[in-house]
Each structure stands twice: as structure tokens, then as C-alpha cells.
PDB file of C-alpha atoms in Angstrom:
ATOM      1  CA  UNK A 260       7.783 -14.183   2.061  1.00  0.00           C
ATOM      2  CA  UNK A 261       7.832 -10.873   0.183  1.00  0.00           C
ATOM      3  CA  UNK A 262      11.466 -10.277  -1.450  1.00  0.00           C
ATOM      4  CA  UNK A 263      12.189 -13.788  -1.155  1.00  0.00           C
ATOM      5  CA  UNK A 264      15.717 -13.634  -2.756  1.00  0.00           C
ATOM      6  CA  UNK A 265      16.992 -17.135  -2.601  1.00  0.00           C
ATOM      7  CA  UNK A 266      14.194 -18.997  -0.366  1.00  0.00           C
ATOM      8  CA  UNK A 267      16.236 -18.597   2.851  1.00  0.00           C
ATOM      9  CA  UNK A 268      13.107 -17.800   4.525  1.00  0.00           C
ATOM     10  CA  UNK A 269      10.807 -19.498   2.604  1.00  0.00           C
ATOM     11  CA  UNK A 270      12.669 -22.833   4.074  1.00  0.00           C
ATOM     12  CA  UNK A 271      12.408 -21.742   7.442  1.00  0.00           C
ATOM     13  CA  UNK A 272       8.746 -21.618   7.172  1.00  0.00           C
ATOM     14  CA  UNK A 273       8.270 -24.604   5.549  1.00  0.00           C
ATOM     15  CA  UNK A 274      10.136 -26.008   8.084  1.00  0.00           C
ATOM     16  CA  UNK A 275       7.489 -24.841  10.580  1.00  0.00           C
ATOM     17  CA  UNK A 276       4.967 -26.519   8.998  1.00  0.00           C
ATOM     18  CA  UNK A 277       3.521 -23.266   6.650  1.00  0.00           C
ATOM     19  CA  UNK A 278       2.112 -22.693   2.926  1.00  0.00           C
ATOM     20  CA  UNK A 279       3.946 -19.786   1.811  1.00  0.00           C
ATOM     21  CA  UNK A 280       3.225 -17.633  -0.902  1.00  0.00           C
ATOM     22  CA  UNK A 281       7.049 -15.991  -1.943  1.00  0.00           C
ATOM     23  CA  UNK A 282       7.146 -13.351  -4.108  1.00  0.00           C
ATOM     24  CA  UNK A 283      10.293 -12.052  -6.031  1.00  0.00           C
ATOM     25  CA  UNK A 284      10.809 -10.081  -9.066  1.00  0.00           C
ATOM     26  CA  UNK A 285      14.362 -10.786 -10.017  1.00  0.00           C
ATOM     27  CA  UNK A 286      15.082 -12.364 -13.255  1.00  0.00           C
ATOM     28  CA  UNK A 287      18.126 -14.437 -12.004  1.00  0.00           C
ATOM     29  CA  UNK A 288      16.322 -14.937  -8.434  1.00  0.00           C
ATOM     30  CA  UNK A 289      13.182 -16.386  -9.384  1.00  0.00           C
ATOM     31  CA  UNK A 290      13.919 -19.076 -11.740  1.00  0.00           C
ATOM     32  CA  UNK A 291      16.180 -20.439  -8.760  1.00  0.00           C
ATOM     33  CA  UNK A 292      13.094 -20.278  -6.461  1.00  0.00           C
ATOM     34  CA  UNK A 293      10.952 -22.526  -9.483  1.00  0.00           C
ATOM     35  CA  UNK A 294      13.576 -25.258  -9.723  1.00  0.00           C
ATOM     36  CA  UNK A 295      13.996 -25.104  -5.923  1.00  0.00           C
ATOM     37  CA  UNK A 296      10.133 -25.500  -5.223  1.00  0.00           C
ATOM     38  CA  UNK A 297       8.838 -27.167  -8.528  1.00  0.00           C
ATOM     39  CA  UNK A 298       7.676 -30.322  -6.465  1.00  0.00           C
ATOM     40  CA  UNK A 299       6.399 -28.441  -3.403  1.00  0.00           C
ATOM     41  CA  UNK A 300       2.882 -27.954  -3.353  1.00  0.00           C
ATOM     42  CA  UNK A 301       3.050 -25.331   0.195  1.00  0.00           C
ATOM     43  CA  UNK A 302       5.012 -23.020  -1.662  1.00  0.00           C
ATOM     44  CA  UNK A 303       3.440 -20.525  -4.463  1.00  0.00           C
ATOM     45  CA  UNK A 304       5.907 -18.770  -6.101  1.00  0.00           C
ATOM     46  CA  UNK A 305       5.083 -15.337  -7.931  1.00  0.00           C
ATOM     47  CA  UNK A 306       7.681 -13.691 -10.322  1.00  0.00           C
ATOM     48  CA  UNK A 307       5.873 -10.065  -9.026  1.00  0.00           C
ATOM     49  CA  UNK A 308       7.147  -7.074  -6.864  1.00  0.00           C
ATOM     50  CA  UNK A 309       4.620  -5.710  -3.943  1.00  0.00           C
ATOM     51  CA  UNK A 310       3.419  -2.325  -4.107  1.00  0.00           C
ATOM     52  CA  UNK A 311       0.258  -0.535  -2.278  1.00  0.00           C
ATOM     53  CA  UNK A 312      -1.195  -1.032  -5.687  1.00  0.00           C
ATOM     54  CA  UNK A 313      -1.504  -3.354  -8.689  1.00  0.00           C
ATOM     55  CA  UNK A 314       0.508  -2.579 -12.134  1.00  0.00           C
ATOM     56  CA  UNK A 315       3.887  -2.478 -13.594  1.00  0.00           C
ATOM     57  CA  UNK A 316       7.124  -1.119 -12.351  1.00  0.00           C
ATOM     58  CA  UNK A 317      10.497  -0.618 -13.893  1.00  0.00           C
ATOM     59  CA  UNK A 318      12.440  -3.086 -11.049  1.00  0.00           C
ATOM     60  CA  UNK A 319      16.337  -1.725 -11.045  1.00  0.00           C
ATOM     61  CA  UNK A 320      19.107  -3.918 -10.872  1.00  0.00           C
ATOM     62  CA  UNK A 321      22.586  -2.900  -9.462  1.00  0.00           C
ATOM     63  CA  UNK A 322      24.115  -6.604  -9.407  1.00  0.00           C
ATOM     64  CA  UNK A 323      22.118  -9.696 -10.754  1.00  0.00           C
ATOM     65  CA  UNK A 324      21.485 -11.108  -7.427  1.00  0.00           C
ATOM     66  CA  UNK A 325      22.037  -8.596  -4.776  1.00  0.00           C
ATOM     67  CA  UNK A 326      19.511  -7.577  -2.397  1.00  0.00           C
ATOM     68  CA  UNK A 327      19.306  -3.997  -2.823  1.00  0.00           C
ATOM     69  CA  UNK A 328      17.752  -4.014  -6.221  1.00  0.00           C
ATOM     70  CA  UNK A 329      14.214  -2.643  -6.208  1.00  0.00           C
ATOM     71  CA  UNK A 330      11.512  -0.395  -7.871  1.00  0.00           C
ATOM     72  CA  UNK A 331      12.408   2.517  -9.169  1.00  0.00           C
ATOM     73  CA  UNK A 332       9.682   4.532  -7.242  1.00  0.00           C
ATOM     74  CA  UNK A 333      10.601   2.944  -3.836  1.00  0.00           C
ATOM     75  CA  UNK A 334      13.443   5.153  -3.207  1.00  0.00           C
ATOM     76  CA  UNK A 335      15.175   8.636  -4.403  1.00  0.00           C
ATOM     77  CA  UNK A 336      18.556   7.584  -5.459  1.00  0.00           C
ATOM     78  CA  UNK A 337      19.665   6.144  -8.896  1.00  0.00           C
ATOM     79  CA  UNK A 338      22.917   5.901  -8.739  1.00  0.00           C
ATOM     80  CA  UNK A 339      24.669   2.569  -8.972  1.00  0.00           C
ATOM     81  CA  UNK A 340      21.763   0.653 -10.799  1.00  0.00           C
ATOM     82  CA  UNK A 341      23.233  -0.589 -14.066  1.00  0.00           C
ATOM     83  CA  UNK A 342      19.912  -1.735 -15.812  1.00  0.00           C
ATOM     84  CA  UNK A 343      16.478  -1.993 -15.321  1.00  0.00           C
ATOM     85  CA  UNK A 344      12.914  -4.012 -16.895  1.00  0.00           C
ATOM     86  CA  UNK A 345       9.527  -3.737 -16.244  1.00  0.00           C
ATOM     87  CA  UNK A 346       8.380  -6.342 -13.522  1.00  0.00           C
ATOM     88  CA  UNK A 347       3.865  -6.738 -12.790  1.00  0.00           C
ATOM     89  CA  UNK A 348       3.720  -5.204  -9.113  1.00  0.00           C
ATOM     90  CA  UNK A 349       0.425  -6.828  -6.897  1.00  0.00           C
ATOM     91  CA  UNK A 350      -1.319  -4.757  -4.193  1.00  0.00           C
ATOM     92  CA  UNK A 351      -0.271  -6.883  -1.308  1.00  0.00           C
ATOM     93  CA  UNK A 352      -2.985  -5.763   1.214  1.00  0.00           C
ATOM     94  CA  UNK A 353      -5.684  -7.073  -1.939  1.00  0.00           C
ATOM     95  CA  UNK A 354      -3.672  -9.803  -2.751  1.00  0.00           C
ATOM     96  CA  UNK A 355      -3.766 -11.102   0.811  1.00  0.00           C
ATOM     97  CA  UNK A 356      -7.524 -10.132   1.219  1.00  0.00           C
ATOM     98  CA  UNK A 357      -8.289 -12.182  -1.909  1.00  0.00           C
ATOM     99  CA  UNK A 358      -6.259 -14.935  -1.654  1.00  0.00           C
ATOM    100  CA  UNK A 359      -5.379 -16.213   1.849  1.00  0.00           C
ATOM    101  CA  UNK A 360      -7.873 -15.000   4.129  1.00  0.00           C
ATOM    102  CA  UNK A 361     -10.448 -15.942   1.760  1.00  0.00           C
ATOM    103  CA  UNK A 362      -9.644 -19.204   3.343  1.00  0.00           C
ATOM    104  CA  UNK A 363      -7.855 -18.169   6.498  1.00  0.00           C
ATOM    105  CA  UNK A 364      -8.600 -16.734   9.151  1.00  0.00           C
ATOM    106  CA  UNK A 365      -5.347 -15.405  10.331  1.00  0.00           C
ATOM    107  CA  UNK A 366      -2.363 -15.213   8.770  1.00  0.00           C
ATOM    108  CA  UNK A 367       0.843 -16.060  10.981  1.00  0.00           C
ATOM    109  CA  UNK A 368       4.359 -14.548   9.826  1.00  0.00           C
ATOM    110  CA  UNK A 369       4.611 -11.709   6.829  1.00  0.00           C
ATOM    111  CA  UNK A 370       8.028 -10.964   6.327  1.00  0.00           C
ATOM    112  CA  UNK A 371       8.501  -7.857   4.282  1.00  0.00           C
ATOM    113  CA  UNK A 372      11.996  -7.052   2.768  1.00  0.00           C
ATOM    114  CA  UNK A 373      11.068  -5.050  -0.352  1.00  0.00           C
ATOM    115  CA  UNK A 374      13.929  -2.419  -0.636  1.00  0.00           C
ATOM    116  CA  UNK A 375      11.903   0.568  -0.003  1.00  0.00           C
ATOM    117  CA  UNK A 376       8.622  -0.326  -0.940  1.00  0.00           C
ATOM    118  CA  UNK A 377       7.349  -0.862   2.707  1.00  0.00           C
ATOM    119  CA  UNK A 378       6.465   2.238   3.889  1.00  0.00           C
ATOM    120  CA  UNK A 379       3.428   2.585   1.336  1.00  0.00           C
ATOM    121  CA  UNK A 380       2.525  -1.316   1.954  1.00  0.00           C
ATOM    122  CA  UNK A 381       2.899  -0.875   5.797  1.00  0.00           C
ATOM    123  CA  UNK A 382       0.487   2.400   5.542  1.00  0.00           C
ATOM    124  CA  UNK A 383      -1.796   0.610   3.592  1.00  0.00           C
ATOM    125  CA  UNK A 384      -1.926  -2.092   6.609  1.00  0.00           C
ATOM    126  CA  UNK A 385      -2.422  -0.032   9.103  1.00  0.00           C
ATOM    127  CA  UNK A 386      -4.836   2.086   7.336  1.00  0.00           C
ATOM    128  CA  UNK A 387      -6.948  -1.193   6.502  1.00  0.00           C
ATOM    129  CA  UNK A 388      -5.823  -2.693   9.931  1.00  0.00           C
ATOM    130  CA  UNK A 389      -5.033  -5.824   8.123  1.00  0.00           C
ATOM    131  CA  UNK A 390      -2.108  -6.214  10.793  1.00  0.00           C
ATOM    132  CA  UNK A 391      -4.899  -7.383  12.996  1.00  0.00           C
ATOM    133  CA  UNK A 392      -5.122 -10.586  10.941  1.00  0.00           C
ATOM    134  CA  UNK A 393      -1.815 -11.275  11.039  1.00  0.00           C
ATOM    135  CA  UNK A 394       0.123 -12.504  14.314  1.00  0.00           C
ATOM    136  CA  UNK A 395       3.866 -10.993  13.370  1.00  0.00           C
ATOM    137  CA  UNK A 396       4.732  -8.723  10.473  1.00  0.00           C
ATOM    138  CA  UNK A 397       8.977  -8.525  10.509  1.00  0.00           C
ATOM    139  CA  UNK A 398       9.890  -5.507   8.255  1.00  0.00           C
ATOM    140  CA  UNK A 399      13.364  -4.598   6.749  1.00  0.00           C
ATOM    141  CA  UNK A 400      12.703  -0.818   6.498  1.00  0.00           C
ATOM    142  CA  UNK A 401      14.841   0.787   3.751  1.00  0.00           C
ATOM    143  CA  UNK A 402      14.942   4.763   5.083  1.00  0.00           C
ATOM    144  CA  UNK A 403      18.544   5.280   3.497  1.00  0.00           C
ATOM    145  CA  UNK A 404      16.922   5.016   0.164  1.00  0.00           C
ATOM    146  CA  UNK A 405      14.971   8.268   0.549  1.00  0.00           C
ATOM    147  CA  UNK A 406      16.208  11.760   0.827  1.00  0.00           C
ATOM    148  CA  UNK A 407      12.943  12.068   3.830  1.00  0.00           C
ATOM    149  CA  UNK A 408      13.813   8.077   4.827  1.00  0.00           C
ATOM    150  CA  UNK A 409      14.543   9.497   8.260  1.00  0.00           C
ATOM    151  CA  UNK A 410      10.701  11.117   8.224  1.00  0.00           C
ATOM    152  CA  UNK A 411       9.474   8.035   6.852  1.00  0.00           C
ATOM    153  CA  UNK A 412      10.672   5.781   9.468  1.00  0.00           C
ATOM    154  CA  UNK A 413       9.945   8.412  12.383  1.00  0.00           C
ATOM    155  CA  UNK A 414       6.095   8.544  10.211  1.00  0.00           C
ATOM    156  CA  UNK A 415       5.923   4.846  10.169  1.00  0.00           C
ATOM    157  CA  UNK A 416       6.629   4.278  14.262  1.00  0.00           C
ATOM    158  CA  UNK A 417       4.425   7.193  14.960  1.00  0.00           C
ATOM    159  CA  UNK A 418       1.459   5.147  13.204  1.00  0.00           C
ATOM    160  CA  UNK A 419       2.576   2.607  15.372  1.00  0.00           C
ATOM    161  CA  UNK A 420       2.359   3.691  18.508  1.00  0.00           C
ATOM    162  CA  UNK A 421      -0.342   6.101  17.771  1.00  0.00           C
ATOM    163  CA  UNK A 422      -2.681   2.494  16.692  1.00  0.00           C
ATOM    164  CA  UNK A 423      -1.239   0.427  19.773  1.00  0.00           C
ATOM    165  CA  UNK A 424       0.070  -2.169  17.195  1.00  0.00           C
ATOM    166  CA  UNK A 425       2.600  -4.235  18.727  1.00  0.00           C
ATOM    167  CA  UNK A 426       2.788  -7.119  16.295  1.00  0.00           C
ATOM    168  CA  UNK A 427       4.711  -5.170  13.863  1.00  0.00           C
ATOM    169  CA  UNK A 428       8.921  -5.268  14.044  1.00  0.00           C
ATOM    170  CA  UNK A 429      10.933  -2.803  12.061  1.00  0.00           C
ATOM    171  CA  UNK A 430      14.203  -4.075  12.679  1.00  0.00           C
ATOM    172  CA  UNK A 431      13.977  -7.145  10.767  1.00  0.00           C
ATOM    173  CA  UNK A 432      17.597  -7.932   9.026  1.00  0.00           C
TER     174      UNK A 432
END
């Protein structure tokens, strides 16, 4: 579950039976998500954001719980973001590579709503063809953020339908 905000998805999951590993930067969000999951072993939680890359990010804030806050690099406009602090970012193609299929063969739902940070994650996928490990990816994509988001989004279906990948939906909301 990467941007888990509150756990909505995280519960459906576990409701299916899954271990899910949530990730969520906030610093209102994710002590929420520690008392909520403190005594559930299939859940593991990390206060991170998810990049194509490992390091630190300034994560901006324009209300203390809303979705839209993100990374400062995952999108062109500033406006409207009243503070920001630096959050560790994980490279989630390694991250999955080390640390679930390690032990997994597949992986079977990756739910990616990351304000903006997608499009270089969902390159890096492709690119690695780590989609072919996973049964369905569901991705909120976050073009509006971008002065080229149109480009990216038209980029992103291209690599789509130019690989044949039809596990991948963009229209996750």
C-alpha cells in the first residue's frame, strides 16, 4: 500500500487475507497507522516516501492530513504548500526485489497513490519488468502536477501498450 494515508486500503487487504507492507511519510498520518496496526503482525508499516531511488526528500505539506501532499520533486507547482521536512525516500522496485520476492514469488495487488511520484516508479517497473511479478498494479496518476503531466501520462500508456502489459490500471481513485 504505497501512500497509505489512513489504512483504508491497507484494511481491505487484510481483509483478503494479505501481509502488507504500507508506506506513508506524513507526520500526522503515520503515527495513526502505528497505533492502528501495533498488534498486527501482516502489516509493516514504514514512515518512508517511494521514489525510483533511495535517499531523502523534502515531503510538502499543504494541510496536515490531506492527500495531495507529496515530494517536492514529484511535481512542478509550489503553490499552496504551507511547510515542508525532510522524509527517507526507498527505491520501491529494490525494496520489493529485496524484501518480498526474496520470499515470494509473486506479488498480488501494488497500489500506488504517491502524488506524482509514479511516473519515475512505474518507468522503473517496466524498465525492470517487475510488473511481471506482480498480478495487478492500480495507479493514481498525478499528471496535473506537472507543467508536461499531459506528456507524462500519454509517455506512461505508450510504454504500456508498446510492452503488452495489461496488469497495470491508471485510473485508480
Amino acid at each position: 500500500d504505497c501512500g497509505a494515508h489512513a489504512g483504508l486500503v491497507t484494511d481491505l487487504l487484510l481483509d483478503c487475507g494479505a501481509i502488507v507492507h504500507s508506506f506513508e511519510p506524513n507526520d500526522i498520518l503515520f503515527p495513526i497507522l502505528q497505533n492502528k496496526y501495533k498488534n498486527n503482525k501482516n502489516v509493516i508499516l514504514h514512515k518512508a516516501a517511494l521514489s525510483n531511488k533511495d535517499g531523502k526528500a523534502k515531503f510538502m505539506l499543504n494541510d496536515s492530513i490531506s492527500q495531495g501532499n507529496r515530494l517536492d520533486s514529484s511535481g512542478d507547482y509550489d503553490e499552496g504548500y504551507d511547510e515542508s521536512y525532510e522524509v527517507e525516500m526507498i527505491d520501491l522496485v529494490r525494496y520489493i526485489n529485496e524484501n518480498i520476492l526474496n520470499t515470494n514469488n509473486r506479488i498480488y495487488f501494488l497500489k500506488l497513490d504517491i502524488e506524482g511520484a509514479e511516473f519515475d516508479i512505474m518507468d522503473k517497473i517496466i524498465e525492470t519488468k517487475l510488473y511481471e511479478k506482480i498480478d495487478y498494479i492500480a495507479c493514481e496518476t498525478h499528471e496535473r502536477y506537472f507543467i508536461d503531466g499531459k506528456n507524462k501520462i500519454e509517455n506512461l500508456r505508450k510504454l504500456i501498450k508498446n510492452h503488452n502489459i495489461n496488469n497495470i490500471l491508471l485510473d485508480w481513485i
